[in-house]
Short mmCIF file of C-alpha atoms and ligand atoms in Angstrom, two decimals:
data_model
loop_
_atom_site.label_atom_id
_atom_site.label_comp_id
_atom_site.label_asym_id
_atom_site.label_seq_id
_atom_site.Cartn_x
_atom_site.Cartn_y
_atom_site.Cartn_z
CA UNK A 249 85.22 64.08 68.92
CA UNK A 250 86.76 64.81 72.23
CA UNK A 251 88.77 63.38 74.88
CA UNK A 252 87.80 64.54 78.43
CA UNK A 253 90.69 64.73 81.08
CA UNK A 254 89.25 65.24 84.67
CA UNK A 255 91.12 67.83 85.36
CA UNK A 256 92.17 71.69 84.88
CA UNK A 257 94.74 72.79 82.68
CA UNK A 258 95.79 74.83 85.27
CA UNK A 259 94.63 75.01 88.92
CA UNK A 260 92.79 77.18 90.56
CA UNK A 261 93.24 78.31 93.93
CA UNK A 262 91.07 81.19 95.66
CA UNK A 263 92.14 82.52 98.72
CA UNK A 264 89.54 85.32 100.13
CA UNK A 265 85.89 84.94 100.40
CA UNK A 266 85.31 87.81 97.80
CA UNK A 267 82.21 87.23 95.98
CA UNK A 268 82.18 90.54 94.73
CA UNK A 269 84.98 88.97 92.27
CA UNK A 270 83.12 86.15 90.87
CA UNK A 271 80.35 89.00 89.33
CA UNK A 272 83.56 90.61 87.79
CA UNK A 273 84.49 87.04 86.50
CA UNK A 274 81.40 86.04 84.68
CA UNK A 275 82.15 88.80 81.99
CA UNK A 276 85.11 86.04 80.79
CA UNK A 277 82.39 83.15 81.38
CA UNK A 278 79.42 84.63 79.38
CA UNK A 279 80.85 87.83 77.88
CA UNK A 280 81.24 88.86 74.71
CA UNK A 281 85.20 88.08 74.72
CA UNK A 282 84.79 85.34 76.89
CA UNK A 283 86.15 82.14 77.10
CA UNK A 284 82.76 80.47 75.49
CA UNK A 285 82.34 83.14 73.10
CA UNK A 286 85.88 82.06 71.71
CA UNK A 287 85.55 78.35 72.26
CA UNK A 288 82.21 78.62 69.48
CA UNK A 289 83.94 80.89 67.61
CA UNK A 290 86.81 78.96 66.29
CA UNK A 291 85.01 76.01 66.47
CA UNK A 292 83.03 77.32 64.08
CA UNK A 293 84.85 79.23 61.93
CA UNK A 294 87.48 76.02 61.13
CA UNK A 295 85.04 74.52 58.66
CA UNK A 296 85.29 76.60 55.98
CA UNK A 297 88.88 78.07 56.14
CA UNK A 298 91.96 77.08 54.27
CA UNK A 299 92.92 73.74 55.81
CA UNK A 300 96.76 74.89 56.59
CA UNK A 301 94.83 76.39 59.16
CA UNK A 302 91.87 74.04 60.60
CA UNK A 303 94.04 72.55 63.08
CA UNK A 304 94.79 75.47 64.55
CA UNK A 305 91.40 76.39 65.33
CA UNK A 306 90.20 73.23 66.62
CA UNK A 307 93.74 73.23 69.16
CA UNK A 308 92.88 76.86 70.27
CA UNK A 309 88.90 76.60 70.51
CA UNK A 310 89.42 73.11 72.93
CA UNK A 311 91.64 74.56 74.56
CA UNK A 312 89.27 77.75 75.51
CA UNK A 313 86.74 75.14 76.43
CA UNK A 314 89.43 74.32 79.11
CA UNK A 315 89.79 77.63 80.26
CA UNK A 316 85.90 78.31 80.64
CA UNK A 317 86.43 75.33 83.10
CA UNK A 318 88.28 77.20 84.85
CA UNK A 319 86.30 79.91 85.10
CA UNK A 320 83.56 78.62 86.15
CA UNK A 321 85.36 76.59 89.09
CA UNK A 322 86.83 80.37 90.29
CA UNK A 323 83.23 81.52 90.02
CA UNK A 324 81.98 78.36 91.49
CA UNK A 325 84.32 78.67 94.46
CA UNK A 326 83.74 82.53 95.41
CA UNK A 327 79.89 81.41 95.54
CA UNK A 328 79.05 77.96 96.71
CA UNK A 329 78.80 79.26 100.07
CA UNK A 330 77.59 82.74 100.11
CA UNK A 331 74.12 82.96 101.98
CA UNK A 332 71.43 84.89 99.58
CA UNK A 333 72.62 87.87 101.87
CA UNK A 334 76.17 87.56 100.82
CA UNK A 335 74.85 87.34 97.15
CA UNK A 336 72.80 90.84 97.79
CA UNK A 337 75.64 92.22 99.52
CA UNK A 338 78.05 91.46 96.52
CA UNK A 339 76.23 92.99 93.75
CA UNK A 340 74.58 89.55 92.86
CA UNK A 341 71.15 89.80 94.01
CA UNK A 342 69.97 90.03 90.57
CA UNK A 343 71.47 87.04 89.29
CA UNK A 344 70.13 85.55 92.81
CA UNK A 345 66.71 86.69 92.00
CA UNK A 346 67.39 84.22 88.79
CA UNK A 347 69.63 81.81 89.52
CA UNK A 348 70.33 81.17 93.07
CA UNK A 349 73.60 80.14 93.24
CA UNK A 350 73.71 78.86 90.02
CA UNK A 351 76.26 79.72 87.07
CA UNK A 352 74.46 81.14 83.66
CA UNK A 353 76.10 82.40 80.50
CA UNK A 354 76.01 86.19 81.14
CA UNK A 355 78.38 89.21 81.29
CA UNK A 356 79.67 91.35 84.59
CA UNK A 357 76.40 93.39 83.73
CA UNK A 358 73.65 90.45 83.48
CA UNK A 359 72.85 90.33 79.46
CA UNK A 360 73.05 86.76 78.16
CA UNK A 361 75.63 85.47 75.86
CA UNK A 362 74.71 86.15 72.80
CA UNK A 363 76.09 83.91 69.47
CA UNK A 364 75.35 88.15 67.60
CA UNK A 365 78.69 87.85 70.08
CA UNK A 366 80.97 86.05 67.36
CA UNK A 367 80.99 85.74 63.74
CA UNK A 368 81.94 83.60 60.94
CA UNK A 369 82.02 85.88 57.67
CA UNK A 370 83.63 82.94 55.36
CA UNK A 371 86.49 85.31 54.54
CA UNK A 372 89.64 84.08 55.84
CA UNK A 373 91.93 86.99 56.50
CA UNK A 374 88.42 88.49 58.16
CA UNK A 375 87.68 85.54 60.12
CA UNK A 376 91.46 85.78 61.39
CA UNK A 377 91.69 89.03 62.33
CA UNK A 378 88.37 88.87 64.39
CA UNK A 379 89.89 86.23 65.79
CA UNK A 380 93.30 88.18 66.48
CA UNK A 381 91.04 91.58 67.89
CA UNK A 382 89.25 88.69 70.41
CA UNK A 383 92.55 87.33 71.70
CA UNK A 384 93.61 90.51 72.44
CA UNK A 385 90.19 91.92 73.68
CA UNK A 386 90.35 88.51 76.17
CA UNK A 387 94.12 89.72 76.95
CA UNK A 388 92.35 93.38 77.85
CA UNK A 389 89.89 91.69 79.90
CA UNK A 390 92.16 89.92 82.28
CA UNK A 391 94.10 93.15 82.76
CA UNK A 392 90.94 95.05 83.68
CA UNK A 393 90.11 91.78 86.30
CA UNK A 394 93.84 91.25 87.81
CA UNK A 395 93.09 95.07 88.77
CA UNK A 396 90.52 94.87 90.74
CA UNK A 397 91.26 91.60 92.31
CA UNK A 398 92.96 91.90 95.68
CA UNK A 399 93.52 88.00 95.50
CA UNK A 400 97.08 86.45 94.87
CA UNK A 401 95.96 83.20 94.10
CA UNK A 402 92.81 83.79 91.78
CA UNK A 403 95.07 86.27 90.23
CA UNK A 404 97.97 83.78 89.57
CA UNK A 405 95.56 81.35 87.42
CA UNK A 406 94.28 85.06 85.70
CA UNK A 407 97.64 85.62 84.68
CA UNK A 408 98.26 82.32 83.16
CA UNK A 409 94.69 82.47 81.17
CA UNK A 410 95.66 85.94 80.10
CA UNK A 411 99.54 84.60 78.93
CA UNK A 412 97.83 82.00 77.09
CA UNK A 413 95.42 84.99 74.98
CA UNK A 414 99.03 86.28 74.25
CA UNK A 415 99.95 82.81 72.70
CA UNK A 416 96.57 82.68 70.77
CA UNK A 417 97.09 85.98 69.51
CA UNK A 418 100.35 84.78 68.14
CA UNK A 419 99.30 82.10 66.43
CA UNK A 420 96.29 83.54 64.76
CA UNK A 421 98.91 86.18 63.65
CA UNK A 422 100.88 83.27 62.14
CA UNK A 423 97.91 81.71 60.28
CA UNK A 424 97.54 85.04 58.49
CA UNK A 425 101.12 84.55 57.57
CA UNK A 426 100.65 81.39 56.58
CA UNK A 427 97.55 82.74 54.37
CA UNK A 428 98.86 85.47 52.67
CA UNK A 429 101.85 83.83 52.18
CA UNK A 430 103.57 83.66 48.05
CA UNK A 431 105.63 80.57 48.43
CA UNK A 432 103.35 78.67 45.71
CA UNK A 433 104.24 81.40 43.01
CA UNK A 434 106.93 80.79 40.44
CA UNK A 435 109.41 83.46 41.29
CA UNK A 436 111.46 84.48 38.27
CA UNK A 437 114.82 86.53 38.95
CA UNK B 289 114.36 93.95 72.77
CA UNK B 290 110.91 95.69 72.59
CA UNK B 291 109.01 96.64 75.92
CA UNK B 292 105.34 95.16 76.59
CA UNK B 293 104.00 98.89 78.38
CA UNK B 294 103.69 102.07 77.13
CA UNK B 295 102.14 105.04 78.95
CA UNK B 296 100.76 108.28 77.74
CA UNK B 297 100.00 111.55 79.77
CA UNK B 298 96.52 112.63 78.99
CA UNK B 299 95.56 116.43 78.90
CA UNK B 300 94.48 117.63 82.45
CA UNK B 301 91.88 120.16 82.60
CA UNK B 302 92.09 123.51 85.35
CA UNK B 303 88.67 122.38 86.64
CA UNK B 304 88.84 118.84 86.64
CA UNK B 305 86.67 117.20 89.41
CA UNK B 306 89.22 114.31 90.42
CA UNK B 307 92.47 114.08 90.88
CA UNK B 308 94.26 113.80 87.80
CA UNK B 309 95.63 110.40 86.51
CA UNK B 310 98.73 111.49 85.28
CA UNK B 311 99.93 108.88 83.49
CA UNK B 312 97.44 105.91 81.67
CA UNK B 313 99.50 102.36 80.62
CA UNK B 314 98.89 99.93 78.19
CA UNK B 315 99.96 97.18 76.94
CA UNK B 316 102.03 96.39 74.15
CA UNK B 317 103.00 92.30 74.23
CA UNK B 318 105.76 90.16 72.51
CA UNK B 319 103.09 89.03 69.80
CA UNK B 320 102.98 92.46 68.12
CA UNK B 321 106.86 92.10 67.44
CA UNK B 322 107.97 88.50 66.92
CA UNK B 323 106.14 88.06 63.78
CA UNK B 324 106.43 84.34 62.33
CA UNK B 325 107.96 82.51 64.77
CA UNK B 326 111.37 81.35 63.77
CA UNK B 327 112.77 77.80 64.47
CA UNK B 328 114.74 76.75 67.17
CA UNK B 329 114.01 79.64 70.11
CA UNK B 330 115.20 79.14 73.57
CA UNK B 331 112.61 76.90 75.67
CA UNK B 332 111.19 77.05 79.51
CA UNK B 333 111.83 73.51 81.04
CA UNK B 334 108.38 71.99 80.85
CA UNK B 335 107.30 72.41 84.59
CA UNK B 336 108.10 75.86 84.22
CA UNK B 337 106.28 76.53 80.95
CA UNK B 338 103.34 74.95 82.30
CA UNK B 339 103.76 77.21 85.11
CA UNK B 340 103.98 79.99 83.44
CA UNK B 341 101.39 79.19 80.55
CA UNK B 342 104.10 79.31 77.53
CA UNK B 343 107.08 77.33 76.09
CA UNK B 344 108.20 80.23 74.80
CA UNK B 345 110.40 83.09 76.93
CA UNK B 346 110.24 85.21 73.59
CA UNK B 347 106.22 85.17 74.39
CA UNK B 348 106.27 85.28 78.05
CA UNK B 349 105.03 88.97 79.35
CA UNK B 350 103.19 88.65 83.28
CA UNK B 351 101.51 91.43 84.03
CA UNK B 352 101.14 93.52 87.08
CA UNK B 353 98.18 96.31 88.00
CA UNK B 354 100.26 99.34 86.97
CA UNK B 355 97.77 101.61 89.14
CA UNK B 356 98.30 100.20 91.70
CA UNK B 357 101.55 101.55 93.31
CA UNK B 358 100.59 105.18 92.08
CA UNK B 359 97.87 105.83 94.39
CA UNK B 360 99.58 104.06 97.42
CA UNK B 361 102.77 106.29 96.52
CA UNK B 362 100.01 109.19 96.56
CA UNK B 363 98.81 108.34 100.07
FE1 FE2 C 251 92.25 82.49 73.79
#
């Protein structure tokens, strides 16, 4: 089970009315590296790996539930008040047409999350290293996103989300370490 | 002490239709080199580690649009 805090892990401030941004964003909301994508992922994946490394999975797939918050609240904040013009205007009349103003699972191009997205082969050293490739592919993602974004602020709670793909990737990195490791062998000199 | 960018200069063509990107940059950050972790590295106070997103200085790599600057310099 899971203990809800009412609050972001980190907060999110947006400074310009840019709701061009917000259709850039979504690709870390609904995309395939995004922030749900990995949250289900690891979720997923924890049942049926070595247990040295469960608790890892479950700590790092919360916590990307907590970053998808945040997400959505930058996504939610560059579009609560644009006018269906606005929308057009910033490349979002198609998810208008849809949605309104609403927030849906789907990447920077429109194509709906996906669970062909993520995958749990049962393998452990292949379940970590997908999970390693996805950190990093998250990581890439925020790079591509801080460069575009002409906003200080939004782009000061990027760069924490994309420090903290840097931190996942090291830990995943660990867990194979942790895997492949010999230490219950007899070692004979 | 590794460094967390490397660049690359791709080929540029005689009869290229843009002007050339001279150099491309990626990324190369602490977690390719620390391996395991070892015990006792040095900490961020907390406020600034949850400012920054990590405990860790060993892990801690903020990045910047390298592009950016380029093109302005260009201008
Ligand atoms: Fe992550």
């Amino acid at each position: 089970m899971w203990v809800y805090e009412k609050k972001l892990q980190y907060p999110v401030k947006v400074s310009k009315c840019n709701p061009m941004l917000a259709k850039f964003l979504i690709e870390q909301y609904g995309g395939a590296d995004g922030e749900l994508a990995a949250a289900l992922r690891y979720l997923n994946q924890r049942y049926s790996i070595p247990d040295k490394v469960v608790g890892l999975l479950t700590d790092i797939g919360t916590e990307e539930f907590a970053h998808l918050e945040m997400i959505a609240t930058m996504v939610y904040k560059l579009t609560k008040d644009a006018t269906p013009d606005e929308m057009k205007e910033a490349g979002l009349g198609d998810h208008y047409a849809n949605h309104d103003n609403a927030l849906f699972y789907h990447n920077a191009a429109g194509a709906p999350w996906t669970a062909t997205y993520i995958q749990a082969k049962g393998d452990p050293i292949a379940d970590l290293y997908e999970d390693i490739a996805a950190e990093e592919k998250a990581r890439a993602t925020y790079q591509w996103i801080i460069n575009m974004s002409d906003d200080p602020d939004l782009n000061d709670g990027l760069s924490f989300l994309r420090e903290r793909e840097v931190v996942h990737s090291q830990r995943f990195r660990e867990a194979v370490e942790i895997l492949k490791d010999e230490r219950d062998r007899k070692k004979i000199f | 002490m590794s460094t967390y960018r490397k660049s690359w200069r791709p080929y540029i063509g005689p009869n290229d239709p843009c002007p050339p990107l001279e150099i491309k940059y990626y990324e190369t950050p602490p977690n390719l080199y620390l391996g395991y972790q070892p015990y006792g590295l040095k900490q961020f106070d907390p406020s600034t580690a949850l400012f920054k997103g990590t405990l860790w200085p060993a892990l801690y790599a903020p990045y910047s649009n390298p592009y950016k600057k380029k093109r302005e310099e260009e201008e």
